Short mmCIF file of C-alpha atoms in Angstrom, two decimals:
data_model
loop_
_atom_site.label_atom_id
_atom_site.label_comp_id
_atom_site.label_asym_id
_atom_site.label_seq_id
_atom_site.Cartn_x
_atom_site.Cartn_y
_atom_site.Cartn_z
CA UNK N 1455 50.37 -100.77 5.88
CA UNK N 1456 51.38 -103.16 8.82
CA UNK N 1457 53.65 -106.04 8.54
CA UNK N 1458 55.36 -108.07 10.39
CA UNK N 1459 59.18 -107.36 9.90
CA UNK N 1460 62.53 -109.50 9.31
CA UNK N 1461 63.52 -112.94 10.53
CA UNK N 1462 65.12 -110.76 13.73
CA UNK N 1463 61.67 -109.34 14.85
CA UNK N 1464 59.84 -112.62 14.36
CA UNK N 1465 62.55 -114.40 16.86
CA UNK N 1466 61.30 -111.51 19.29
CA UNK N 1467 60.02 -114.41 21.49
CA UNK N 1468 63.46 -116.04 22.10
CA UNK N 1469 64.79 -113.00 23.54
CA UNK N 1470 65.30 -112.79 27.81
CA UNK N 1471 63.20 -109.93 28.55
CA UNK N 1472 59.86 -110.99 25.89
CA UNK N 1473 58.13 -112.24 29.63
CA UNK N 1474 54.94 -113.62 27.61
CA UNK N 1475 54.42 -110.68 25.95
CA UNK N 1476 50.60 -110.66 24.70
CA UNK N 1477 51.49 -108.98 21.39
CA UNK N 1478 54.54 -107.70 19.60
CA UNK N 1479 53.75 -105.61 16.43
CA UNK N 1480 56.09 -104.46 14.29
CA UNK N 1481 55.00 -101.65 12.00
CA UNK N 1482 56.12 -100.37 8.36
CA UNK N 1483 54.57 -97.96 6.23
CA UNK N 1484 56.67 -97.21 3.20
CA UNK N 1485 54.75 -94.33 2.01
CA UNK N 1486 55.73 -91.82 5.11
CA UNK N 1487 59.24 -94.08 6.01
CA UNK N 1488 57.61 -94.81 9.52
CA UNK N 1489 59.03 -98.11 11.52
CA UNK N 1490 58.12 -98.63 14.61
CA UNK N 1491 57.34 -101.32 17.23
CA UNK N 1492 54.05 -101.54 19.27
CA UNK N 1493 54.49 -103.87 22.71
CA UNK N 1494 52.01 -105.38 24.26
CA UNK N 1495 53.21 -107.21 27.33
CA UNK N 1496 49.56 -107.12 29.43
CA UNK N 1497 45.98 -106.51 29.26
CA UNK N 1498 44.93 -107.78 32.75
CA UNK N 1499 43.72 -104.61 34.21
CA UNK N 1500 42.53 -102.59 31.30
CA UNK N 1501 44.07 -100.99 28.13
CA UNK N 1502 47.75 -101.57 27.70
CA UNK N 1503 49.01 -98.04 28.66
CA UNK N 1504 52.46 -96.54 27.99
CA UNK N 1505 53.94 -93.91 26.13
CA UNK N 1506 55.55 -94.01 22.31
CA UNK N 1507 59.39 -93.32 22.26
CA UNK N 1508 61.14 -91.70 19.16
CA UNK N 1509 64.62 -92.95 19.52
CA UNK N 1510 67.75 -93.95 17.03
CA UNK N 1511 68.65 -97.36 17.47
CA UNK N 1512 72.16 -99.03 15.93
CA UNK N 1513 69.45 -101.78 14.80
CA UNK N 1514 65.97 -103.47 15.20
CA UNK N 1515 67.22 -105.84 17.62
CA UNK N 1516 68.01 -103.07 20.72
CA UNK N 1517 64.55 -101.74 19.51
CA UNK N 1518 62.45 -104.74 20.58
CA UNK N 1519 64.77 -105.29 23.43
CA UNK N 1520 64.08 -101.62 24.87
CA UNK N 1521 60.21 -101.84 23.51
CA UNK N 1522 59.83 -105.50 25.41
CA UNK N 1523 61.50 -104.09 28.87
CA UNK N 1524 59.55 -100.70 28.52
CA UNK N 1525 56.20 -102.64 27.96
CA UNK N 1526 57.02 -104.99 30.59
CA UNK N 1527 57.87 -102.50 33.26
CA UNK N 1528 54.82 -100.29 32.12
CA UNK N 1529 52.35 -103.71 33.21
CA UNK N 1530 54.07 -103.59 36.32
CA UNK N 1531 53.89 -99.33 36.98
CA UNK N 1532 50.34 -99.48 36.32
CA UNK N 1533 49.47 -102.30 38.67
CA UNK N 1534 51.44 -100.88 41.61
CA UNK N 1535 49.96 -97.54 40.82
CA UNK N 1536 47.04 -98.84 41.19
CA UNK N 1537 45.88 -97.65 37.75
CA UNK N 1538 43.23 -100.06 35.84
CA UNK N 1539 45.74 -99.86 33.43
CA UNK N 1540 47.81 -103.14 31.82
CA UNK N 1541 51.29 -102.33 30.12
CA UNK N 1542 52.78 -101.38 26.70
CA UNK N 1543 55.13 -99.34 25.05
CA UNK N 1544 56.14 -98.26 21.36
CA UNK N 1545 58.82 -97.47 19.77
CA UNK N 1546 59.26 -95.17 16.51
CA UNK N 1547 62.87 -96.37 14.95
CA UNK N 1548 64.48 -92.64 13.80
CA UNK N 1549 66.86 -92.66 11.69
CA UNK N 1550 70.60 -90.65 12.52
CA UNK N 1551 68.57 -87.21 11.64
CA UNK N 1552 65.78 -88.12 13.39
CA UNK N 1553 63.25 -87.03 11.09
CA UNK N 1554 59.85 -86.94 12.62
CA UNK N 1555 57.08 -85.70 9.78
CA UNK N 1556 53.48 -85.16 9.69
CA UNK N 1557 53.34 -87.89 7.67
CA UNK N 1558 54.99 -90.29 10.00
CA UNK N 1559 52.94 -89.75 12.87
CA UNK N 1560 49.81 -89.90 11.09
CA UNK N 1561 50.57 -93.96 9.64
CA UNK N 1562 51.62 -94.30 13.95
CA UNK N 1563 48.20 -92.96 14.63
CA UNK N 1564 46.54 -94.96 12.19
CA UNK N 1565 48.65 -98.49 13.32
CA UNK N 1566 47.49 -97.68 17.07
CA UNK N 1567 43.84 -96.99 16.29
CA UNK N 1568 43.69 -100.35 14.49
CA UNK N 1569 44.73 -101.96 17.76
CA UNK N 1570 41.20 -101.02 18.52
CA UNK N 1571 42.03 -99.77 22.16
CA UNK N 1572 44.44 -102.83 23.45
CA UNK N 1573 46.95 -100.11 23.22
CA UNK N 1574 46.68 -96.15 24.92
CA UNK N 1575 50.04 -94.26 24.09
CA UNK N 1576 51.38 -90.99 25.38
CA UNK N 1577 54.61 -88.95 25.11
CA UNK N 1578 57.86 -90.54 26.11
CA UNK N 1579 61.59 -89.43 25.34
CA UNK N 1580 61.96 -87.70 21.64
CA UNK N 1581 57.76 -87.07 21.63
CA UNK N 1582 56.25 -84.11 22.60
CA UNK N 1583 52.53 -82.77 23.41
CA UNK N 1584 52.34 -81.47 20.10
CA UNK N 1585 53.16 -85.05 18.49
CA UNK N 1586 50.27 -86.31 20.40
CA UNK N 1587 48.08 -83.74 19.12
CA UNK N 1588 48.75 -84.89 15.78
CA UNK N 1589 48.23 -88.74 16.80
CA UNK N 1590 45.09 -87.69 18.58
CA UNK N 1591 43.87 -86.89 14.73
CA UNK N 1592 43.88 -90.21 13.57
CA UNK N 1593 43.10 -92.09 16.71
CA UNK N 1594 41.07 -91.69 20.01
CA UNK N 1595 43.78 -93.85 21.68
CA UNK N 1596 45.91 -91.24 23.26
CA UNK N 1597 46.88 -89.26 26.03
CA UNK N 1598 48.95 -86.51 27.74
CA UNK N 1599 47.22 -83.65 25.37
CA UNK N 1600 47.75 -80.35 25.84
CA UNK N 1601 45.78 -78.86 29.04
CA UNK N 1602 42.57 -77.00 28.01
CA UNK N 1603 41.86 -75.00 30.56
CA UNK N 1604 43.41 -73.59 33.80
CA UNK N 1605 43.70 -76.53 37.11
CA UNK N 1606 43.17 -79.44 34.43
CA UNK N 1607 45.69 -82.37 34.31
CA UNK N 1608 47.39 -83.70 30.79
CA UNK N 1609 50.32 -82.15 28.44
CA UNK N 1610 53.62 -83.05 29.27
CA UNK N 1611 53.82 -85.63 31.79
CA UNK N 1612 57.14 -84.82 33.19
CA UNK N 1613 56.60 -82.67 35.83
CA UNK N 1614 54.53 -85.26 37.67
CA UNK N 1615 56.74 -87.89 37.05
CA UNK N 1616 59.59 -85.47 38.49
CA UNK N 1617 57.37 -84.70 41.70
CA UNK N 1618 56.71 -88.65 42.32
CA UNK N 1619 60.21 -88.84 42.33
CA UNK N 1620 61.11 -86.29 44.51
CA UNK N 1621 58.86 -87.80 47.34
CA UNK N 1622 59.84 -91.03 46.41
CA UNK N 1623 63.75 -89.46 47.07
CA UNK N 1624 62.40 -88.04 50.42
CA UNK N 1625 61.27 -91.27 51.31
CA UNK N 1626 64.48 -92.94 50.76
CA UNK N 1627 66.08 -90.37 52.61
CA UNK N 1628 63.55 -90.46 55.63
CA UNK N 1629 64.35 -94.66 55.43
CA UNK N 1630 68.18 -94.74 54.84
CA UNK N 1631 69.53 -91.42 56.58
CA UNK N 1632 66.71 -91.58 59.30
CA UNK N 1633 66.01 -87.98 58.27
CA UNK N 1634 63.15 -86.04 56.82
CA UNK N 1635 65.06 -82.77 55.67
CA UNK N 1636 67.45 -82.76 52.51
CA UNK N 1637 69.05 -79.47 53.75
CA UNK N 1638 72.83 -80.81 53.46
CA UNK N 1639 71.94 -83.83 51.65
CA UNK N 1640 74.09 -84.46 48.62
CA UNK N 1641 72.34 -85.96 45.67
CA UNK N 1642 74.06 -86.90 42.25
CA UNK N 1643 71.41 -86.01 39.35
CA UNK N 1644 72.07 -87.94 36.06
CA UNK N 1645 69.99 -86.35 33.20
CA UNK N 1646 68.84 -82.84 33.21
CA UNK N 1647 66.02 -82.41 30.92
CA UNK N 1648 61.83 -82.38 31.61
CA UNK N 1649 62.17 -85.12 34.34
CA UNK N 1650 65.74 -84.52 35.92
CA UNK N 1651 65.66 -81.09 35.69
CA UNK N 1652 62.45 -80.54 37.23
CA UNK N 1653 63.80 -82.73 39.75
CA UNK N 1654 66.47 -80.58 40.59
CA UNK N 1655 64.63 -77.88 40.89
CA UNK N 1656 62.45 -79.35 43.75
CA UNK N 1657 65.14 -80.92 45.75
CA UNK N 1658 67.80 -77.46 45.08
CA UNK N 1659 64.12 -75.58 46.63
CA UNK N 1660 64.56 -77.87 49.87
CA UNK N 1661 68.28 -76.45 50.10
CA UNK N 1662 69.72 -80.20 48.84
CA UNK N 1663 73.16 -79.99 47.83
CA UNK N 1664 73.38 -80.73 44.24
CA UNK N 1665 75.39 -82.42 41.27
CA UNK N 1666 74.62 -82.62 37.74
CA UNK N 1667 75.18 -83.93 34.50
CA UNK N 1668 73.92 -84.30 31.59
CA UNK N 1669 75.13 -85.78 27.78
CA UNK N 1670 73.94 -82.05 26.84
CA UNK N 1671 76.93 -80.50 29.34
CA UNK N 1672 75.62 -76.61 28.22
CA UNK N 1673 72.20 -77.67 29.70
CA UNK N 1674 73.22 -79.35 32.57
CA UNK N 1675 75.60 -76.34 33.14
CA UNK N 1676 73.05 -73.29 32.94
CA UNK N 1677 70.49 -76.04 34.56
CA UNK N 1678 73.44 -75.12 37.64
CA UNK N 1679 74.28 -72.06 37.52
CA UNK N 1680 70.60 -71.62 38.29
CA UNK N 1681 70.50 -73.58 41.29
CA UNK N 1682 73.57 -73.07 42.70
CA UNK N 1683 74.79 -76.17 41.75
CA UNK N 1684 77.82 -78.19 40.74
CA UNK N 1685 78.43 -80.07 37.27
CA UNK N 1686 80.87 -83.07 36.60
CA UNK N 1687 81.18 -84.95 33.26
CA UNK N 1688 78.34 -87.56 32.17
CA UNK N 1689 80.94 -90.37 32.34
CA UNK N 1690 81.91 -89.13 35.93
CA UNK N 1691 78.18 -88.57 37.64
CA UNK N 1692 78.16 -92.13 38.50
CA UNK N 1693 81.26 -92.32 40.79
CA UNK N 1694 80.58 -88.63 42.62
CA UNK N 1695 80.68 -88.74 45.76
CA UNK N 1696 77.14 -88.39 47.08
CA UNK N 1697 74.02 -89.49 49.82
CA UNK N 1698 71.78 -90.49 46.33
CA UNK N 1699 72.57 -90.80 43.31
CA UNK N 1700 69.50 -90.55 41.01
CA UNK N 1701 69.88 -91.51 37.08
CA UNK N 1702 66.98 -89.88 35.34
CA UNK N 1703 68.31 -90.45 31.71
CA UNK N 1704 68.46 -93.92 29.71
CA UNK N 1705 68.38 -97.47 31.39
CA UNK N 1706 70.15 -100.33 31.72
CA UNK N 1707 73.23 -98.08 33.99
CA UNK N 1708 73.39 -100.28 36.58
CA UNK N 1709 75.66 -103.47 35.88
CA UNK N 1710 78.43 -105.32 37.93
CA UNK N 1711 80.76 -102.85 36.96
CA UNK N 1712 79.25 -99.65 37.59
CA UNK N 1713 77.90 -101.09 41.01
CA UNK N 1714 81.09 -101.34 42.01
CA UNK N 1715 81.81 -97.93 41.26
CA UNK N 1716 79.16 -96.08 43.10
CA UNK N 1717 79.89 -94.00 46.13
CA UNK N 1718 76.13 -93.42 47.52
CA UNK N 1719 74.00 -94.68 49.80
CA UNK N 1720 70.82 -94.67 48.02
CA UNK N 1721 69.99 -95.33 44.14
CA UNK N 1722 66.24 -93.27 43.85
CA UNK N 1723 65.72 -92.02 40.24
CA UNK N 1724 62.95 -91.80 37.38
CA UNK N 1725 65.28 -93.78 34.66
CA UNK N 1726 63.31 -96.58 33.48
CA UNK N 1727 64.46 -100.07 33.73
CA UNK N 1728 67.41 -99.24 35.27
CA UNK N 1729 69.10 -102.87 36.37
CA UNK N 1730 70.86 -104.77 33.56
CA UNK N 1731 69.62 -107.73 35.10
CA UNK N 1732 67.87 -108.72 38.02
CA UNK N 1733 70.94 -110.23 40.13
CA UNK N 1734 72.15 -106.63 40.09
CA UNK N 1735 69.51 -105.80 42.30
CA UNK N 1736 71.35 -108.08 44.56
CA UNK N 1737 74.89 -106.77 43.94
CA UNK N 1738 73.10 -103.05 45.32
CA UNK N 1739 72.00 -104.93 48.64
CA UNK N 1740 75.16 -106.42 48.92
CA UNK N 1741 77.21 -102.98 49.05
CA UNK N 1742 73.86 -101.81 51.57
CA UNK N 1743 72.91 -99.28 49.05
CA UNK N 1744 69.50 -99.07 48.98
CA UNK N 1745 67.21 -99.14 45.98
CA UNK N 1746 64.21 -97.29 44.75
CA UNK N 1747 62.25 -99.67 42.48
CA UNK N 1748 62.16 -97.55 39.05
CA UNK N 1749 58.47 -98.30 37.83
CA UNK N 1750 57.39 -97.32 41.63
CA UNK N 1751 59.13 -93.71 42.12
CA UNK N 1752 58.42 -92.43 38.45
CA UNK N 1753 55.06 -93.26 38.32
CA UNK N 1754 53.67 -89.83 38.55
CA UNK N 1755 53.63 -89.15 34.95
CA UNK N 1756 51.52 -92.14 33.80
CA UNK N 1757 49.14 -91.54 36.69
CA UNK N 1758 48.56 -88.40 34.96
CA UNK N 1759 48.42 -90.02 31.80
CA UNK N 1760 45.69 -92.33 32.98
CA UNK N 1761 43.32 -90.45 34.94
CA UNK N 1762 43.47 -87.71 32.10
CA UNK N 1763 42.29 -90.42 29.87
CA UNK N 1764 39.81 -92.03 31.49
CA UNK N 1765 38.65 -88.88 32.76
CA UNK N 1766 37.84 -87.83 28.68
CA UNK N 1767 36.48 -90.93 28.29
CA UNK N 1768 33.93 -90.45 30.94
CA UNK N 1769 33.14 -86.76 29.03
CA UNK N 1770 35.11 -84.73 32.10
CA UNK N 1771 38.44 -83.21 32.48
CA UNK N 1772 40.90 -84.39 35.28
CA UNK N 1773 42.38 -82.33 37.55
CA UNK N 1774 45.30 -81.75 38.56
CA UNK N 1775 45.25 -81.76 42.40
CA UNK N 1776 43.28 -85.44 41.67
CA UNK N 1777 47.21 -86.34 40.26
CA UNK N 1778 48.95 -84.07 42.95
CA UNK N 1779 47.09 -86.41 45.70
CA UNK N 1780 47.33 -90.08 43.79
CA UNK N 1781 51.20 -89.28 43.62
CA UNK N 1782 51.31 -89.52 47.64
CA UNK N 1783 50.97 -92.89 47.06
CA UNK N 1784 54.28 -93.48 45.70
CA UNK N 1785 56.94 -93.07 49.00
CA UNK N 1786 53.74 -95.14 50.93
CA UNK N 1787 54.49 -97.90 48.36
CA UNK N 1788 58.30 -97.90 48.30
CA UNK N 1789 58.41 -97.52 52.32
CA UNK N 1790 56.35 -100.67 52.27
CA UNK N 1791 58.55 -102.38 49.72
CA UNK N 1792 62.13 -101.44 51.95
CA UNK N 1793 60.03 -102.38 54.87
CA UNK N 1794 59.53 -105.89 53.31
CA UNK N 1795 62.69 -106.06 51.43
CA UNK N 1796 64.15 -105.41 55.03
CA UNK N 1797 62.30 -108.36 56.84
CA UNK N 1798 62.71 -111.17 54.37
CA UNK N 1799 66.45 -110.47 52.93
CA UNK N 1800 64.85 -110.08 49.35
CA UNK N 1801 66.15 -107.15 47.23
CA UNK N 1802 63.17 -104.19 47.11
CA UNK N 1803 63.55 -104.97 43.56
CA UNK N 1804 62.45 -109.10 43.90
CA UNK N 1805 59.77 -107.69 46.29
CA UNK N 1806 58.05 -105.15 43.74
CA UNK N 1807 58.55 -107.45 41.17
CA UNK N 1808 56.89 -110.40 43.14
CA UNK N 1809 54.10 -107.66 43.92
CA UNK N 1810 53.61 -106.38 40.43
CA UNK N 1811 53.32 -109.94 39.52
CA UNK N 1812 50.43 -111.13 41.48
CA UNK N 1813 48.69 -108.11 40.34
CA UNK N 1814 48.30 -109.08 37.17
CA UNK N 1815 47.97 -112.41 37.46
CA UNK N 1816 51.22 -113.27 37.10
CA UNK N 1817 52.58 -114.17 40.24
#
């Protein structure tokens, strides 16, 4: 069922952002039309954990770019979580319809349980709890299941990620502003579905005051007119006016010229793998913006992810106020990564990276 792939996969090693990748598999099984990449990028702490993306790429090549960066930043989530967790991402290739079938996610099932537990997936954009449900049939290596009873953690990961993010935003705002109320405080959301969204809803509840946008204008627009908010166009969210702006969509947004662009103070959102490359962490110090490492704020959902899985492995169920209190970890983190980033000149990027790193063995 498995192969591994065209002359472009196999040069996967050439590319920037492979990083010693332990394994890249690229998966093909003709009988359901699945294709899909598996990364590996580290084992150092435990089972490579990170969630499975459905997603339509122009070709195989952004794939394994966006599957190597995932995986990558997944090693270094983990570690700074403080999860005994390594790193690793897939990716299912959709096609334009994205057609997802029964059959598909059975052969994805199969391809992860034959990784004989190197790998751990969960839901990430495009997959839902009810995907890994159907995963879960063919393979014990899988989390973020739907909850079973009433104060357990798992299901859809989202809300915790959106809740380590709003403290993480708090904490940038306590840093930057010198303030610990976001009464007044304007905040530019990018991305208004399970993560933004629930985001919005926790900083409009502390009387922020909010902009949206979204690629799906309707939602971001009823998302507002529930909150009291504002809306601007997805191609203008990035040059509003604002305290923080905080992407919670697709990565790679921040380049030269959109640095340029932004009118903000602080950059503190769940998007993953949001610098195009590392010198634009530098360009953000250089206009004093300050910068929420991305793998450090949204951690909250693979916390959940993890201690929900080891927790079943163990024969228990996790709990949810066990998540609610490991996600106070995440502003102590950043605050000690601006404190650093502060004392040394280094972007907070270079320092979490440098961090991360020496976690795993890396550094």
């Amino acid at each position: 069922m498995t192969s591994r792939g065209s002359a472009r996969v196999q040069s996967y090693w050439d590319l920037p952002d492979f990083d010693e990748h332990e394994a890249v598999q690229y998966v093909h099984d003709r009988a359901s039309g699945l294709s899909a990449i598996i990364a590996i990028h580290s084992t150092k702490l435990g089972p490579a954990g990170g969630g499975t993306r459905f997603w339509h790429y122009a070709d195989k090549g952004r794939a394994i770019t966006d599957a190597l960066r995932l995986s990558r930043g997944m090693s270094y989530k983990n570690a700074m979580a403080g999860l005994p967790m390594g790193g690793g991402k897939a990716v299912i290739l959709a096609d334009a319809d994205s057609r997802k079938t029964p059959e598909m996610l059975a052969a994805f099932g199969d391809a992860i349980e034959a990784l004989g537990g190197r790998y751990v997936t969960a839901e990430d954009i495009g997959m839902s709890d009810a995907d890994m449900v159907a995963i879960s049939k063919r393979t014990r290596f899988v989390s973020g299941l739907p909850v079973q009873q009433e104060g357990s953690a798992g299901g859809d990961p989202g809300p915790f990620t959106a809740n380590g993010i709003f403290q993480g935003v708090k904490a940038a705002v306590q840093f930057k502003l010198g303030t610990d109320r976001l009464k007044g405080v304007r905040i530019a959301v990018q991305g208004t579905g399970s993560v933004g969204g629930g985001l919005a809803r926790l900083l409009a509840a502390e009387s922020a005051d909010l902009t949206l946008a979204d690629v799906n204008a309707d939602r971001a627009q009823a998302l507002a007119d529930e909150l009291g908010a504002t809306t601007v166009s997805a191609d203008r969210i990035m040059q509003v006016e604002a305290d923080v702006f905080s992407p919670n969509a697709l990565g790679a947004i921040l380049d030269s010229e959109s640095i340029e662009k932004l009118n903000v103070k602080i950059v503190a959102g769940g998007a993953n793998n949001q610098l195009a490359r590392p010198h634009h962490a530098d360009m953000l110090v250089d206009r004093d913006i300050l910068y929420a490492p991305d793998y450090v704020i949204n951690a909250g959902g693979i916390i959940s992810v993890a201690l929900e899985y080891f927790a079943q492995a163990e024969g228990r169920t996790a709990q949810v106020e066990d998540v609610l209190a490991r996600l106070t970890g995440i502003p102590q983190r950043l605050t000690g990564i601006w404190q650093e980033s502060r004392s040394t000149g280094q972007s907070p990027a270079a320092v979490a990276d440098a961090m991360a790193q020496k976690l795993i063995g890396r550094g």
